[in-house]
């Protein structure tokens, strides 16, 4: 069983943290992952920076720009992660855009992920139909879970299709906007969370976009299995560096 699937069976609300590989400094990637696990995070999304990150808000865009300036690349990330499973046991997911993966070679990318111990991928701009027809067999060959995103605008029919070809969790985007921290969720969002919960999908949902503190984490996980924090954590790294990670996680978990 994949580490993601094992983690999803735990009787608790899961905290997933996103950060950009190679930020704040090029070689911070491994120490950030180790610190997050040490402080009780359940899953980690490692952002592979890209020059045109369409779904990302300004904080994550800026971190991607800095990481690229620092020299981060697909090859360097794989080199940094080559021994990660000697010290880290929680699920690791690479989140990025399809272009760098295509340039590296999809099969070569998936094979490298399996060798390193990556459990899943989140590729926001890879159309689900294209994945299903052209790449699903490759992902499955290398034991990788592909995590799909849904939004408040995604139809129930489409959500059920996504659910049918998923075998991990569904990334439930909280609103139809780019990433970024918000002060709370309104009725529109909570109605949407409730609507998805009523579909009784086979894959649990983890909420992302707009979660930045304990109240928003609690609100997001009322209906879902867990929540993802990205922009707020990247901003914390920007403001405080890598030495204050434990304080950030304690604020979230309460």
PDB file of C-alpha atoms in Angstrom:
ATOM      1  CA  UNK A   1       0.000   0.000   0.000  1.00  0.00           C
ATOM      2  CA  UNK A   2       1.242   3.476  -0.928  1.00  0.00           C
ATOM      3  CA  UNK A   3       2.251   5.705   2.035  1.00  0.00           C
ATOM      4  CA  UNK A   4      -0.525   8.168   1.118  1.00  0.00           C
ATOM      5  CA  UNK A   5      -3.164   5.439   1.337  1.00  0.00           C
ATOM      6  CA  UNK A   6      -1.762   4.269   4.695  1.00  0.00           C
ATOM      7  CA  UNK A   7      -1.788   7.821   6.073  1.00  0.00           C
ATOM      8  CA  UNK A   8      -5.382   8.397   4.944  1.00  0.00           C
ATOM      9  CA  UNK A   9      -6.508   5.438   7.067  1.00  0.00           C
ATOM     10  CA  UNK A  10      -5.341   7.136  10.281  1.00  0.00           C
ATOM     11  CA  UNK A  11      -8.139   8.297  12.571  1.00  0.00           C
ATOM     12  CA  UNK A  12      -7.237  11.982  12.591  1.00  0.00           C
ATOM     13  CA  UNK A  13      -7.474  15.177  10.555  1.00  0.00           C
ATOM     14  CA  UNK A  14      -4.390  15.457   8.373  1.00  0.00           C
ATOM     15  CA  UNK A  15      -2.152  18.481   7.984  1.00  0.00           C
ATOM     16  CA  UNK A  16      -0.346  18.764   4.662  1.00  0.00           C
ATOM     17  CA  UNK A  17       2.257  21.477   4.098  1.00  0.00           C
ATOM     18  CA  UNK A  18       3.386  22.836   0.739  1.00  0.00           C
ATOM     19  CA  UNK A  19       6.690  24.572   0.202  1.00  0.00           C
ATOM     20  CA  UNK A  20       8.762  25.489  -2.851  1.00  0.00           C
ATOM     21  CA  UNK A  21      11.877  23.377  -3.341  1.00  0.00           C
ATOM     22  CA  UNK A  22      15.042  25.465  -3.339  1.00  0.00           C
ATOM     23  CA  UNK A  23      13.519  28.297  -1.273  1.00  0.00           C
ATOM     24  CA  UNK A  24      14.558  30.309   0.708  1.00  0.00           C
ATOM     25  CA  UNK A  25      17.966  28.874  -0.238  1.00  0.00           C
ATOM     26  CA  UNK A  26      18.784  26.215  -2.817  1.00  0.00           C
ATOM     27  CA  UNK A  27      19.850  23.573  -0.302  1.00  0.00           C
ATOM     28  CA  UNK A  28      17.067  24.136   2.277  1.00  0.00           C
ATOM     29  CA  UNK A  29      14.809  21.462   0.726  1.00  0.00           C
ATOM     30  CA  UNK A  30      15.810  18.429   2.796  1.00  0.00           C
ATOM     31  CA  UNK A  31      16.089  20.252   6.138  1.00  0.00           C
ATOM     32  CA  UNK A  32      12.599  21.745   5.677  1.00  0.00           C
ATOM     33  CA  UNK A  33      11.146  18.283   4.968  1.00  0.00           C
ATOM     34  CA  UNK A  34      12.871  16.801   8.025  1.00  0.00           C
ATOM     35  CA  UNK A  35      11.719  19.662  10.259  1.00  0.00           C
ATOM     36  CA  UNK A  36       8.108  19.376   9.058  1.00  0.00           C
ATOM     37  CA  UNK A  37       7.997  15.655   9.829  1.00  0.00           C
ATOM     38  CA  UNK A  38       9.670  16.232  13.209  1.00  0.00           C
ATOM     39  CA  UNK A  39       6.936  18.758  14.054  1.00  0.00           C
ATOM     40  CA  UNK A  40       4.056  16.391  13.316  1.00  0.00           C
ATOM     41  CA  UNK A  41       3.039  17.241   9.753  1.00  0.00           C
ATOM     42  CA  UNK A  42       1.243  14.331   8.036  1.00  0.00           C
ATOM     43  CA  UNK A  43       2.034  14.905   4.355  1.00  0.00           C
ATOM     44  CA  UNK A  44       4.410  17.193   2.483  1.00  0.00           C
ATOM     45  CA  UNK A  45       3.931  18.720  -0.960  1.00  0.00           C
ATOM     46  CA  UNK A  46       7.257  19.671  -2.516  1.00  0.00           C
ATOM     47  CA  UNK A  47       6.751  22.387  -5.102  1.00  0.00           C
ATOM     48  CA  UNK A  48       8.856  22.074  -8.248  1.00  0.00           C
ATOM     49  CA  UNK A  49       9.259  25.723  -9.303  1.00  0.00           C
ATOM     50  CA  UNK A  50       8.174  26.756 -12.775  1.00  0.00           C
ATOM     51  CA  UNK A  51       8.529  30.048 -14.629  1.00  0.00           C
ATOM     52  CA  UNK A  52       4.802  30.411 -15.390  1.00  0.00           C
ATOM     53  CA  UNK A  53       2.862  29.161 -12.339  1.00  0.00           C
ATOM     54  CA  UNK A  54      -0.721  29.916 -13.402  1.00  0.00           C
ATOM     55  CA  UNK A  55      -2.562  28.635 -10.319  1.00  0.00           C
ATOM     56  CA  UNK A  56      -0.288  30.229  -7.739  1.00  0.00           C
ATOM     57  CA  UNK A  57      -0.780  33.462  -5.870  1.00  0.00           C
ATOM     58  CA  UNK A  58       1.941  36.113  -5.500  1.00  0.00           C
ATOM     59  CA  UNK A  59       3.642  34.590  -2.433  1.00  0.00           C
ATOM     60  CA  UNK A  60       4.234  31.194  -4.052  1.00  0.00           C
ATOM     61  CA  UNK A  61       5.046  32.834  -7.414  1.00  0.00           C
ATOM     62  CA  UNK A  62       7.736  34.910  -5.711  1.00  0.00           C
ATOM     63  CA  UNK A  63       9.163  31.833  -3.982  1.00  0.00           C
ATOM     64  CA  UNK A  64       9.274  29.997  -7.330  1.00  0.00           C
ATOM     65  CA  UNK A  65      11.071  32.920  -8.962  1.00  0.00           C
ATOM     66  CA  UNK A  66      13.620  32.975  -6.143  1.00  0.00           C
ATOM     67  CA  UNK A  67      14.099  29.191  -6.241  1.00  0.00           C
ATOM     68  CA  UNK A  68      14.775  29.327  -9.987  1.00  0.00           C
ATOM     69  CA  UNK A  69      17.242  32.185  -9.427  1.00  0.00           C
ATOM     70  CA  UNK A  70      18.883  29.995  -6.761  1.00  0.00           C
ATOM     71  CA  UNK A  71      19.405  27.377  -9.472  1.00  0.00           C
ATOM     72  CA  UNK A  72      16.651  24.867  -8.661  1.00  0.00           C
ATOM     73  CA  UNK A  73      15.820  22.392 -11.435  1.00  0.00           C
ATOM     74  CA  UNK A  74      14.173  18.984 -11.753  1.00  0.00           C
ATOM     75  CA  UNK A  75      17.578  17.288 -11.804  1.00  0.00           C
ATOM     76  CA  UNK A  76      18.801  19.152  -8.719  1.00  0.00           C
ATOM     77  CA  UNK A  77      15.598  18.375  -6.809  1.00  0.00           C
ATOM     78  CA  UNK A  78      15.971  14.671  -7.556  1.00  0.00           C
ATOM     79  CA  UNK A  79      19.602  14.814  -6.417  1.00  0.00           C
ATOM     80  CA  UNK A  80      18.614  16.571  -3.184  1.00  0.00           C
ATOM     81  CA  UNK A  81      15.948  13.956  -2.456  1.00  0.00           C
ATOM     82  CA  UNK A  82      18.049  10.926  -3.365  1.00  0.00           C
ATOM     83  CA  UNK A  83      18.552   9.842   0.249  1.00  0.00           C
ATOM     84  CA  UNK A  84      15.390  11.320   1.796  1.00  0.00           C
ATOM     85  CA  UNK A  85      13.914   7.953   2.823  1.00  0.00           C
ATOM     86  CA  UNK A  86      16.815   7.370   5.216  1.00  0.00           C
ATOM     87  CA  UNK A  87      15.422  10.096   7.469  1.00  0.00           C
ATOM     88  CA  UNK A  88      11.771  10.734   6.508  1.00  0.00           C
ATOM     89  CA  UNK A  89       8.867   8.268   6.530  1.00  0.00           C
ATOM     90  CA  UNK A  90       5.730  10.381   5.886  1.00  0.00           C
ATOM     91  CA  UNK A  91       4.190  10.667   2.410  1.00  0.00           C
ATOM     92  CA  UNK A  92       5.956  13.004  -0.014  1.00  0.00           C
ATOM     93  CA  UNK A  93       4.213  14.477  -3.041  1.00  0.00           C
ATOM     94  CA  UNK A  94       5.790  16.533  -5.808  1.00  0.00           C
ATOM     95  CA  UNK A  95       3.527  19.347  -6.973  1.00  0.00           C
ATOM     96  CA  UNK A  96       4.343  21.099 -10.199  1.00  0.00           C
ATOM     97  CA  UNK A  97       3.352  21.917 -13.719  1.00  0.00           C
ATOM     98  CA  UNK A  98       3.448  19.419 -16.552  1.00  0.00           C
ATOM     99  CA  UNK A  99       6.002  21.214 -18.727  1.00  0.00           C
ATOM    100  CA  UNK A 100       9.133  20.379 -16.636  1.00  0.00           C
ATOM    101  CA  UNK A 101       7.910  16.785 -16.328  1.00  0.00           C
ATOM    102  CA  UNK A 102       7.425  16.549 -20.110  1.00  0.00           C
ATOM    103  CA  UNK A 103      10.893  18.007 -20.715  1.00  0.00           C
ATOM    104  CA  UNK A 104      12.439  15.460 -18.336  1.00  0.00           C
ATOM    105  CA  UNK A 105      10.417  12.653 -19.934  1.00  0.00           C
ATOM    106  CA  UNK A 106       7.253  11.430 -18.230  1.00  0.00           C
ATOM    107  CA  UNK A 107       8.403   7.840 -17.778  1.00  0.00           C
ATOM    108  CA  UNK A 108      11.895   8.900 -16.653  1.00  0.00           C
ATOM    109  CA  UNK A 109      10.317  11.346 -14.180  1.00  0.00           C
ATOM    110  CA  UNK A 110       8.006   8.677 -12.727  1.00  0.00           C
ATOM    111  CA  UNK A 111      10.836   6.130 -12.525  1.00  0.00           C
ATOM    112  CA  UNK A 112      13.013   8.630 -10.649  1.00  0.00           C
ATOM    113  CA  UNK A 113      10.146   9.369  -8.238  1.00  0.00           C
ATOM    114  CA  UNK A 114       9.796   5.663  -7.462  1.00  0.00           C
ATOM    115  CA  UNK A 115      13.547   5.283  -6.896  1.00  0.00           C
ATOM    116  CA  UNK A 116      13.627   8.206  -4.451  1.00  0.00           C
ATOM    117  CA  UNK A 117      10.450   7.243  -2.588  1.00  0.00           C
ATOM    118  CA  UNK A 118       8.010   9.880  -3.834  1.00  0.00           C
ATOM    119  CA  UNK A 119       4.421   8.727  -3.254  1.00  0.00           C
ATOM    120  CA  UNK A 120       2.362  10.966  -5.497  1.00  0.00           C
ATOM    121  CA  UNK A 121       2.164  13.868  -7.916  1.00  0.00           C
ATOM    122  CA  UNK A 122      -0.094  16.905  -8.194  1.00  0.00           C
ATOM    123  CA  UNK A 123      -0.018  18.416 -11.699  1.00  0.00           C
ATOM    124  CA  UNK A 124      -2.708  21.137 -11.908  1.00  0.00           C
ATOM    125  CA  UNK A 125      -2.386  21.680 -15.676  1.00  0.00           C
ATOM    126  CA  UNK A 126      -2.463  18.026 -16.773  1.00  0.00           C
ATOM    127  CA  UNK A 127      -6.015  17.444 -18.094  1.00  0.00           C
ATOM    128  CA  UNK A 128      -7.645  14.454 -16.458  1.00  0.00           C
ATOM    129  CA  UNK A 129      -8.709  12.963 -19.823  1.00  0.00           C
ATOM    130  CA  UNK A 130      -5.145  13.180 -21.160  1.00  0.00           C
ATOM    131  CA  UNK A 131      -3.823  11.586 -17.960  1.00  0.00           C
ATOM    132  CA  UNK A 132      -6.380   8.774 -18.152  1.00  0.00           C
ATOM    133  CA  UNK A 133      -5.687   7.988 -21.817  1.00  0.00           C
ATOM    134  CA  UNK A 134      -1.919   8.581 -22.075  1.00  0.00           C
ATOM    135  CA  UNK A 135      -0.189   8.515 -18.695  1.00  0.00           C
ATOM    136  CA  UNK A 136      -2.233   6.581 -16.143  1.00  0.00           C
ATOM    137  CA  UNK A 137      -0.528   3.257 -16.888  1.00  0.00           C
ATOM    138  CA  UNK A 138       2.914   4.866 -16.434  1.00  0.00           C
ATOM    139  CA  UNK A 139       1.983   6.398 -13.077  1.00  0.00           C
ATOM    140  CA  UNK A 140       0.577   3.079 -11.891  1.00  0.00           C
ATOM    141  CA  UNK A 141       3.638   1.181 -13.154  1.00  0.00           C
ATOM    142  CA  UNK A 142       5.813   3.227 -10.797  1.00  0.00           C
ATOM    143  CA  UNK A 143       3.386   3.182  -7.868  1.00  0.00           C
ATOM    144  CA  UNK A 144       2.556   6.886  -8.009  1.00  0.00           C
ATOM    145  CA  UNK A 145      -0.774   8.345  -6.938  1.00  0.00           C
ATOM    146  CA  UNK A 146      -1.956  11.225  -9.117  1.00  0.00           C
ATOM    147  CA  UNK A 147      -3.937  13.759  -7.099  1.00  0.00           C
ATOM    148  CA  UNK A 148      -6.593  15.734  -8.971  1.00  0.00           C
ATOM    149  CA  UNK A 149      -8.018  19.137  -8.080  1.00  0.00           C
ATOM    150  CA  UNK A 150     -11.689  20.067  -7.920  1.00  0.00           C
ATOM    151  CA  UNK A 151     -13.164  23.543  -7.402  1.00  0.00           C
ATOM    152  CA  UNK A 152     -16.611  24.916  -6.471  1.00  0.00           C
ATOM    153  CA  UNK A 153     -17.268  25.134 -10.234  1.00  0.00           C
ATOM    154  CA  UNK A 154     -16.512  21.452 -10.943  1.00  0.00           C
ATOM    155  CA  UNK A 155     -19.724  19.592 -11.798  1.00  0.00           C
ATOM    156  CA  UNK A 156     -20.872  16.604  -9.753  1.00  0.00           C
ATOM    157  CA  UNK A 157     -20.514  14.439 -12.886  1.00  0.00           C
ATOM    158  CA  UNK A 158     -16.884  15.524 -13.329  1.00  0.00           C
ATOM    159  CA  UNK A 159     -16.145  15.025  -9.628  1.00  0.00           C
ATOM    160  CA  UNK A 160     -17.495  11.484  -9.802  1.00  0.00           C
ATOM    161  CA  UNK A 161     -15.291  10.790 -12.845  1.00  0.00           C
ATOM    162  CA  UNK A 162     -12.250  12.128 -10.968  1.00  0.00           C
ATOM    163  CA  UNK A 163     -13.194   9.985  -7.988  1.00  0.00           C
ATOM    164  CA  UNK A 164     -13.487   6.889 -10.191  1.00  0.00           C
ATOM    165  CA  UNK A 165      -9.910   7.117 -11.480  1.00  0.00           C
ATOM    166  CA  UNK A 166      -8.319   8.323  -8.220  1.00  0.00           C
ATOM    167  CA  UNK A 167      -6.741   6.068  -5.634  1.00  0.00           C
ATOM    168  CA  UNK A 168      -5.550   8.477  -2.947  1.00  0.00           C
ATOM    169  CA  UNK A 169      -7.249  11.730  -2.066  1.00  0.00           C
ATOM    170  CA  UNK A 170      -8.955  14.533  -3.974  1.00  0.00           C
ATOM    171  CA  UNK A 171      -7.486  18.030  -3.629  1.00  0.00           C
ATOM    172  CA  UNK A 172     -10.517  20.204  -2.909  1.00  0.00           C
ATOM    173  CA  UNK A 173      -9.706  23.785  -3.904  1.00  0.00           C
ATOM    174  CA  UNK A 174     -11.670  26.012  -1.529  1.00  0.00           C
ATOM    175  CA  UNK A 175     -12.458  28.784  -3.996  1.00  0.00           C
ATOM    176  CA  UNK A 176     -12.133  29.770  -7.645  1.00  0.00           C
ATOM    177  CA  UNK A 177      -9.022  31.886  -7.136  1.00  0.00           C
ATOM    178  CA  UNK A 178      -5.260  31.549  -7.012  1.00  0.00           C
ATOM    179  CA  UNK A 179      -3.510  30.299  -3.907  1.00  0.00           C
ATOM    180  CA  UNK A 180      -3.254  32.579  -0.891  1.00  0.00           C
ATOM    181  CA  UNK A 181      -4.136  32.878   2.762  1.00  0.00           C
ATOM    182  CA  UNK A 182      -7.603  34.063   3.755  1.00  0.00           C
ATOM    183  CA  UNK A 183      -9.062  35.074   7.099  1.00  0.00           C
ATOM    184  CA  UNK A 184     -11.886  32.549   6.963  1.00  0.00           C
ATOM    185  CA  UNK A 185     -14.416  30.745   4.800  1.00  0.00           C
ATOM    186  CA  UNK A 186     -17.828  32.178   4.008  1.00  0.00           C
ATOM    187  CA  UNK A 187     -21.171  30.434   3.500  1.00  0.00           C
ATOM    188  CA  UNK A 188     -20.390  29.749  -0.171  1.00  0.00           C
ATOM    189  CA  UNK A 189     -17.303  27.741   0.769  1.00  0.00           C
ATOM    190  CA  UNK A 190     -18.891  25.843   3.651  1.00  0.00           C
ATOM    191  CA  UNK A 191     -21.902  24.979   1.458  1.00  0.00           C
ATOM    192  CA  UNK A 192     -19.469  23.652  -1.158  1.00  0.00           C
ATOM    193  CA  UNK A 193     -17.602  21.563   1.451  1.00  0.00           C
ATOM    194  CA  UNK A 194     -20.941  20.133   2.565  1.00  0.00           C
ATOM    195  CA  UNK A 195     -22.053  19.411  -1.017  1.00  0.00           C
ATOM    196  CA  UNK A 196     -18.917  17.398  -1.705  1.00  0.00           C
ATOM    197  CA  UNK A 197     -19.255  15.509   1.581  1.00  0.00           C
ATOM    198  CA  UNK A 198     -22.799  14.484   0.578  1.00  0.00           C
ATOM    199  CA  UNK A 199     -21.503  12.888  -2.655  1.00  0.00           C
ATOM    200  CA  UNK A 200     -19.986  10.105  -0.498  1.00  0.00           C
ATOM    201  CA  UNK A 201     -16.924   9.794  -2.709  1.00  0.00           C
ATOM    202  CA  UNK A 202     -14.657   6.771  -2.289  1.00  0.00           C
ATOM    203  CA  UNK A 203     -11.570   8.995  -2.017  1.00  0.00           C
ATOM    204  CA  UNK A 204     -11.259  11.347   0.967  1.00  0.00           C
ATOM    205  CA  UNK A 205     -10.855  15.063   0.302  1.00  0.00           C
ATOM    206  CA  UNK A 206      -8.136  17.401   1.517  1.00  0.00           C
ATOM    207  CA  UNK A 207      -8.864  21.137   1.287  1.00  0.00           C
ATOM    208  CA  UNK A 208      -6.355  23.607  -0.120  1.00  0.00           C
ATOM    209  CA  UNK A 209      -6.167  27.366  -0.871  1.00  0.00           C
ATOM    210  CA  UNK A 210      -6.966  29.871   1.881  1.00  0.00           C
ATOM    211  CA  UNK A 211      -5.896  27.950   5.005  1.00  0.00           C
ATOM    212  CA  UNK A 212      -3.471  29.891   7.159  1.00  0.00           C
ATOM    213  CA  UNK A 213      -4.180  29.328  10.869  1.00  0.00           C
ATOM    214  CA  UNK A 214      -5.939  27.121  13.392  1.00  0.00           C
ATOM    215  CA  UNK A 215      -9.481  28.547  12.794  1.00  0.00           C
ATOM    216  CA  UNK A 216      -9.292  28.065   9.004  1.00  0.00           C
ATOM    217  CA  UNK A 217      -7.725  24.608   9.442  1.00  0.00           C
ATOM    218  CA  UNK A 218     -10.557  23.609  11.808  1.00  0.00           C
ATOM    219  CA  UNK A 219     -13.213  25.039   9.488  1.00  0.00           C
ATOM    220  CA  UNK A 220     -11.756  23.327   6.409  1.00  0.00           C
ATOM    221  CA  UNK A 221     -11.515  19.932   8.094  1.00  0.00           C
ATOM    222  CA  UNK A 222     -15.072  19.957   9.459  1.00  0.00           C
ATOM    223  CA  UNK A 223     -16.184  18.088   6.325  1.00  0.00           C
ATOM    224  CA  UNK A 224     -12.838  16.953   4.890  1.00  0.00           C
ATOM    225  CA  UNK A 225     -10.084  14.537   5.900  1.00  0.00           C
ATOM    226  CA  UNK A 226      -7.434  17.224   6.050  1.00  0.00           C
ATOM    227  CA  UNK A 227      -6.165  20.579   4.869  1.00  0.00           C
ATOM    228  CA  UNK A 228      -3.175  21.893   2.930  1.00  0.00           C
ATOM    229  CA  UNK A 229      -1.283  25.032   3.881  1.00  0.00           C
ATOM    230  CA  UNK A 230       0.979  26.600   1.288  1.00  0.00           C
ATOM    231  CA  UNK A 231       1.115  30.391   0.996  1.00  0.00           C
ATOM    232  CA  UNK A 232       1.019  31.028   4.752  1.00  0.00           C
ATOM    233  CA  UNK A 233       3.914  28.618   5.317  1.00  0.00           C
ATOM    234  CA  UNK A 234       5.964  30.034   2.425  1.00  0.00           C
ATOM    235  CA  UNK A 235       5.368  33.551   3.826  1.00  0.00           C
ATOM    236  CA  UNK A 236       6.537  32.300   7.231  1.00  0.00           C
ATOM    237  CA  UNK A 237       9.732  31.000   5.629  1.00  0.00           C
ATOM    238  CA  UNK A 238      10.160  34.346   3.864  1.00  0.00           C
ATOM    239  CA  UNK A 239       9.744  36.302   7.107  1.00  0.00           C
ATOM    240  CA  UNK A 240      11.437  33.992   9.623  1.00  0.00           C
ATOM    241  CA  UNK A 241      13.627  31.571   7.671  1.00  0.00           C
ATOM    242  CA  UNK A 242      13.827  27.841   8.313  1.00  0.00           C
ATOM    243  CA  UNK A 243      14.577  28.041  12.045  1.00  0.00           C
ATOM    244  CA  UNK A 244      11.025  28.901  13.158  1.00  0.00           C
ATOM    245  CA  UNK A 245       9.090  26.035  11.517  1.00  0.00           C
ATOM    246  CA  UNK A 246       7.992  24.475  14.822  1.00  0.00           C
ATOM    247  CA  UNK A 247       6.293  27.707  15.946  1.00  0.00           C
ATOM    248  CA  UNK A 248       4.282  27.849  12.716  1.00  0.00           C
ATOM    249  CA  UNK A 249       3.075  24.250  12.969  1.00  0.00           C
ATOM    250  CA  UNK A 250       2.111  24.688  16.649  1.00  0.00           C
ATOM    251  CA  UNK A 251      -0.039  27.703  15.709  1.00  0.00           C
ATOM    252  CA  UNK A 252      -1.911  25.612  13.130  1.00  0.00           C
ATOM    253  CA  UNK A 253      -2.490  22.505  15.218  1.00  0.00           C
ATOM    254  CA  UNK A 254      -3.489  24.540  18.275  1.00  0.00           C
TER     255      UNK A 254
END
